[in-house]
C-alpha cells in the first residue's frame, strides 16, 4: 500500500472553520488520503466536498475523554453515519477500563459498532493512561465487540503513539482487527516507524508535510 493511503488527514481543533475544512478536503483529494477525520459537525460538509472521490469521511465519537454515556455515543454514531461518515473513531470508556469493569467497556464499544451499521469503527484506547496489561485487555475487548481497528491515542492527552505500543497492539489482535497510530506523528520517519511496527492507518494533522517529507511543528 502506498504511504498516502495510510493517512487519516485530521482536523479536530475547536477553532476549525469551514474554510479550514475545505482546505483539509482539498488536500485529501490532492494526495488521495484514506480519509479526512473531523468533528461530527463537519461530516455533512466533508461528504459533499469529497463526493466522487474514494477519500472517506471519518469522525470522532465520545471525543476526547470517552466518558460520555453509551447511549450518547451510539446516538452520535448514528447521526454521523446519516450525515455521510463512513468511519467512526470512538474513545474507549477509560475510567471503566481502569476500574476493571470489562463488561461495561465491551458493551460501550459494541453499541457503537451496532450503531455504525457495518461501517468501520476504530476504538481509541488512550494508551498513555493505561498500563501495558490494560492495553492488551482493551484490545481483546475491542475485538470481542467487533471493532475494525484499535487506535493508540486521541492526540489530546499526555502523549501520543509509540512504535512499542503499536507493536504490542498488533501482536495482541493477531489479525482479528487493524491498528491505527495517532498523536505525535509529525514527520515521514515517524510514520515509517509506526508502519514498520504494524500500523495499518496513521492519524495526523500533518499529512501534507509527511508526504512532502517535512516535519510538522505540532498538532494532532
Short mmCIF file of C-alpha atoms in Angstrom, two decimals:
data_model
loop_
_atom_site.label_atom_id
_atom_site.label_comp_id
_atom_site.label_asym_id
_atom_site.label_seq_id
_atom_site.Cartn_x
_atom_site.Cartn_y
_atom_site.Cartn_z
CA UNK A 1 0.00 0.00 0.00
CA UNK A 2 1.24 3.48 -0.86
CA UNK A 3 2.02 5.72 2.13
CA UNK A 4 -0.73 8.23 1.28
CA UNK A 5 -3.38 5.56 1.84
CA UNK A 6 -2.25 5.07 5.43
CA UNK A 7 -3.22 8.63 6.34
CA UNK A 8 -6.39 9.88 8.02
CA UNK A 9 -5.94 13.61 7.35
CA UNK A 10 -7.12 15.15 10.59
CA UNK A 11 -8.55 18.44 11.84
CA UNK A 12 -10.15 18.24 15.27
CA UNK A 13 -9.36 21.66 16.72
CA UNK A 14 -12.18 23.65 18.32
CA UNK A 15 -11.45 26.70 16.15
CA UNK A 16 -11.78 24.87 12.82
CA UNK A 17 -13.76 26.97 10.34
CA UNK A 18 -15.43 25.94 7.09
CA UNK A 19 -12.50 27.42 5.16
CA UNK A 20 -10.08 25.17 7.05
CA UNK A 21 -12.31 22.15 6.48
CA UNK A 22 -12.48 23.00 2.78
CA UNK A 23 -8.68 23.15 2.65
CA UNK A 24 -8.42 19.84 4.51
CA UNK A 25 -10.66 18.14 1.95
CA UNK A 26 -8.82 19.71 -0.98
CA UNK A 27 -5.53 18.41 0.39
CA UNK A 28 -7.04 14.97 0.97
CA UNK A 29 -8.22 14.87 -2.65
CA UNK A 30 -4.85 16.07 -3.97
CA UNK A 31 -2.89 13.44 -2.05
CA UNK A 32 -5.62 10.76 -2.19
CA UNK A 33 -5.53 10.11 1.54
CA UNK A 34 -7.53 7.29 3.14
CA UNK A 35 -9.87 9.72 4.89
CA UNK A 36 -10.39 13.08 6.49
CA UNK A 37 -11.08 12.94 10.22
CA UNK A 38 -13.20 15.78 11.60
CA UNK A 39 -15.61 16.58 14.40
CA UNK A 40 -19.16 15.47 13.63
CA UNK A 41 -20.45 19.00 12.93
CA UNK A 42 -18.38 18.96 9.74
CA UNK A 43 -19.30 15.49 8.46
CA UNK A 44 -22.02 16.56 6.04
CA UNK A 45 -19.82 19.34 4.63
CA UNK A 46 -16.94 16.90 4.09
CA UNK A 47 -19.23 14.33 2.50
CA UNK A 48 -20.29 16.96 -0.03
CA UNK A 49 -16.75 18.24 -0.63
CA UNK A 50 -15.41 14.71 -1.17
CA UNK A 51 -18.25 13.44 -3.33
CA UNK A 52 -16.98 11.42 -6.28
CA UNK A 53 -13.64 10.56 -4.63
CA UNK A 54 -12.54 7.49 -2.67
CA UNK A 55 -11.48 9.62 0.32
CA UNK A 56 -13.72 8.60 3.21
CA UNK A 57 -15.21 10.84 5.88
CA UNK A 58 -14.18 9.81 9.39
CA UNK A 59 -15.50 11.40 12.57
CA UNK A 60 -14.88 11.10 16.31
CA UNK A 61 -17.37 9.91 18.91
CA UNK A 62 -17.17 10.39 22.68
CA UNK A 63 -14.16 12.57 21.99
CA UNK A 64 -11.73 13.24 23.57
CA UNK A 65 -12.49 11.79 27.04
CA UNK A 66 -14.58 8.70 26.32
CA UNK A 67 -16.65 9.38 29.45
CA UNK A 68 -19.95 10.07 27.70
CA UNK A 69 -22.88 7.71 28.16
CA UNK A 70 -23.10 4.69 25.88
CA UNK A 71 -26.48 5.91 24.61
CA UNK A 72 -24.94 9.26 23.69
CA UNK A 73 -22.07 7.58 21.84
CA UNK A 74 -24.48 5.37 19.91
CA UNK A 75 -26.70 8.33 19.02
CA UNK A 76 -23.70 10.40 17.93
CA UNK A 77 -22.55 7.49 15.76
CA UNK A 78 -25.93 7.01 14.09
CA UNK A 79 -26.23 10.74 13.38
CA UNK A 80 -22.74 10.84 11.86
CA UNK A 81 -23.44 7.85 9.62
CA UNK A 82 -26.67 9.51 8.45
CA UNK A 83 -24.66 12.64 7.61
CA UNK A 84 -22.21 10.68 5.46
CA UNK A 85 -19.48 9.37 7.76
CA UNK A 86 -18.01 6.03 6.70
CA UNK A 87 -15.59 5.64 9.63
CA UNK A 88 -16.07 6.25 13.36
CA UNK A 89 -13.20 6.84 15.80
CA UNK A 90 -14.71 6.37 19.26
CA UNK A 91 -12.96 6.82 22.61
CA UNK A 92 -12.95 3.88 24.99
CA UNK A 93 -14.56 4.35 28.42
CA UNK A 94 -11.17 4.76 30.05
CA UNK A 95 -12.46 5.05 33.62
CA UNK A 96 -14.35 1.76 33.36
CA UNK A 97 -11.28 0.15 31.78
CA UNK A 98 -9.10 1.32 34.68
CA UNK A 99 -11.70 0.02 37.14
CA UNK A 100 -11.72 -3.42 35.54
CA UNK A 101 -15.39 -3.20 34.55
CA UNK A 102 -14.80 -5.10 31.34
CA UNK A 103 -18.42 -5.92 30.54
CA UNK A 104 -19.23 -2.21 30.53
CA UNK A 105 -16.25 -1.44 28.28
CA UNK A 106 -17.20 -4.18 25.82
CA UNK A 107 -20.86 -3.12 25.78
CA UNK A 108 -19.88 0.51 25.14
CA UNK A 109 -17.86 -0.45 22.07
CA UNK A 110 -20.47 -2.93 20.85
CA UNK A 111 -23.20 -0.28 21.00
CA UNK A 112 -21.18 1.99 18.71
CA UNK A 113 -20.34 -0.89 16.35
CA UNK A 114 -24.05 -1.70 16.07
CA UNK A 115 -25.00 1.96 15.55
CA UNK A 116 -22.38 2.22 12.78
CA UNK A 117 -24.39 -0.28 10.71
CA UNK A 118 -21.41 -2.09 9.20
CA UNK A 119 -19.21 0.97 8.77
CA UNK A 120 -15.67 0.97 10.14
CA UNK A 121 -15.28 1.59 13.90
CA UNK A 122 -11.87 2.40 15.38
CA UNK A 123 -11.56 2.40 19.18
CA UNK A 124 -9.18 4.90 20.74
CA UNK A 125 -7.61 3.31 23.83
CA UNK A 126 -5.65 6.39 25.01
CA UNK A 127 -2.61 4.26 25.79
CA UNK A 128 -0.84 6.96 27.80
CA UNK A 129 -3.48 6.47 30.52
CA UNK A 130 -3.29 2.66 30.51
CA UNK A 131 -0.77 0.09 31.68
CA UNK A 132 0.63 -2.39 29.17
CA UNK A 133 -1.63 -5.07 30.66
CA UNK A 134 -4.64 -2.78 30.28
CA UNK A 135 -3.72 -2.08 26.64
CA UNK A 136 -3.67 -5.82 25.94
CA UNK A 137 -7.00 -6.37 27.70
CA UNK A 138 -8.60 -3.38 25.97
CA UNK A 139 -7.53 -4.75 22.58
CA UNK A 140 -9.16 -8.10 23.42
CA UNK A 141 -12.40 -6.39 24.47
CA UNK A 142 -12.50 -4.35 21.26
CA UNK A 143 -12.01 -7.48 19.15
CA UNK A 144 -14.83 -9.20 21.07
CA UNK A 145 -17.09 -6.19 20.46
CA UNK A 146 -16.49 -6.25 16.70
CA UNK A 147 -14.29 -3.18 16.25
CA UNK A 148 -12.42 -2.85 12.95
CA UNK A 149 -9.43 -1.07 14.49
CA UNK A 150 -7.80 -0.36 17.82
CA UNK A 151 -6.16 3.07 17.96
CA UNK A 152 -3.38 4.37 20.19
CA UNK A 153 -4.40 7.88 21.17
CA UNK A 154 -6.64 10.90 20.80
CA UNK A 155 -3.66 13.21 20.44
CA UNK A 156 -5.28 15.37 23.15
CA UNK A 157 -3.92 13.68 26.29
CA UNK A 158 -0.48 13.42 27.88
CA UNK A 159 1.26 11.68 24.97
CA UNK A 160 0.60 10.02 21.63
CA UNK A 161 1.58 6.93 19.69
CA UNK A 162 4.78 4.98 20.17
CA UNK A 163 6.11 2.19 17.95
CA UNK A 164 6.31 -0.03 21.05
CA UNK A 165 2.60 0.35 21.75
CA UNK A 166 1.71 -0.20 18.11
CA UNK A 167 3.66 -3.46 18.10
CA UNK A 168 2.03 -4.56 21.37
CA UNK A 169 -1.42 -3.89 19.92
CA UNK A 170 -0.59 -5.60 16.62
CA UNK A 171 0.75 -8.67 18.44
CA UNK A 172 -2.35 -8.77 20.65
CA UNK A 173 -5.03 -8.53 17.97
CA UNK A 174 -3.27 -11.11 15.76
CA UNK A 175 -5.03 -10.02 12.57
CA UNK A 176 -8.51 -10.01 14.10
CA UNK A 177 -8.65 -6.24 13.66
CA UNK A 178 -6.32 -3.49 12.44
CA UNK A 179 -4.21 -0.90 14.29
CA UNK A 180 -4.20 2.88 13.93
CA UNK A 181 -1.40 5.08 15.30
CA UNK A 182 -2.25 8.68 16.12
CA UNK A 183 -0.84 11.54 18.16
CA UNK A 184 2.62 12.96 17.57
CA UNK A 185 3.25 11.52 14.09
CA UNK A 186 4.84 14.65 12.67
CA UNK A 187 7.48 13.54 10.17
CA UNK A 188 7.87 10.91 7.48
CA UNK A 189 10.32 8.95 9.62
CA UNK A 190 7.75 8.81 12.45
CA UNK A 191 5.21 7.39 10.01
CA UNK A 192 7.67 4.82 8.70
CA UNK A 193 8.41 3.65 12.24
CA UNK A 194 4.70 3.27 13.01
CA UNK A 195 4.05 1.31 9.82
CA UNK A 196 7.07 -0.88 10.46
CA UNK A 197 5.73 -1.58 13.96
CA UNK A 198 2.43 -2.73 12.47
CA UNK A 199 0.20 0.33 11.99
CA UNK A 200 -2.42 -0.05 9.27
CA UNK A 201 -3.53 3.58 9.46
CA UNK A 202 -1.95 6.85 10.66
CA UNK A 203 -3.94 9.71 12.16
CA UNK A 204 -2.20 13.05 11.71
CA UNK A 205 -2.87 16.71 11.08
CA UNK A 206 0.45 16.84 9.24
CA UNK A 207 -0.49 14.63 6.30
CA UNK A 208 0.72 17.05 3.63
CA UNK A 209 4.05 17.65 5.36
CA UNK A 210 4.50 13.92 5.82
CA UNK A 211 4.02 13.32 2.10
CA UNK A 212 6.46 16.16 1.36
CA UNK A 213 8.87 14.61 3.90
CA UNK A 214 8.89 17.74 6.03
CA UNK A 215 8.45 17.97 9.80
CA UNK A 216 5.33 19.45 11.41
CA UNK A 217 5.75 21.81 14.35
CA UNK A 218 2.79 20.46 16.24
CA UNK A 219 -0.80 19.31 16.13
CA UNK A 220 -2.61 16.02 16.32
#
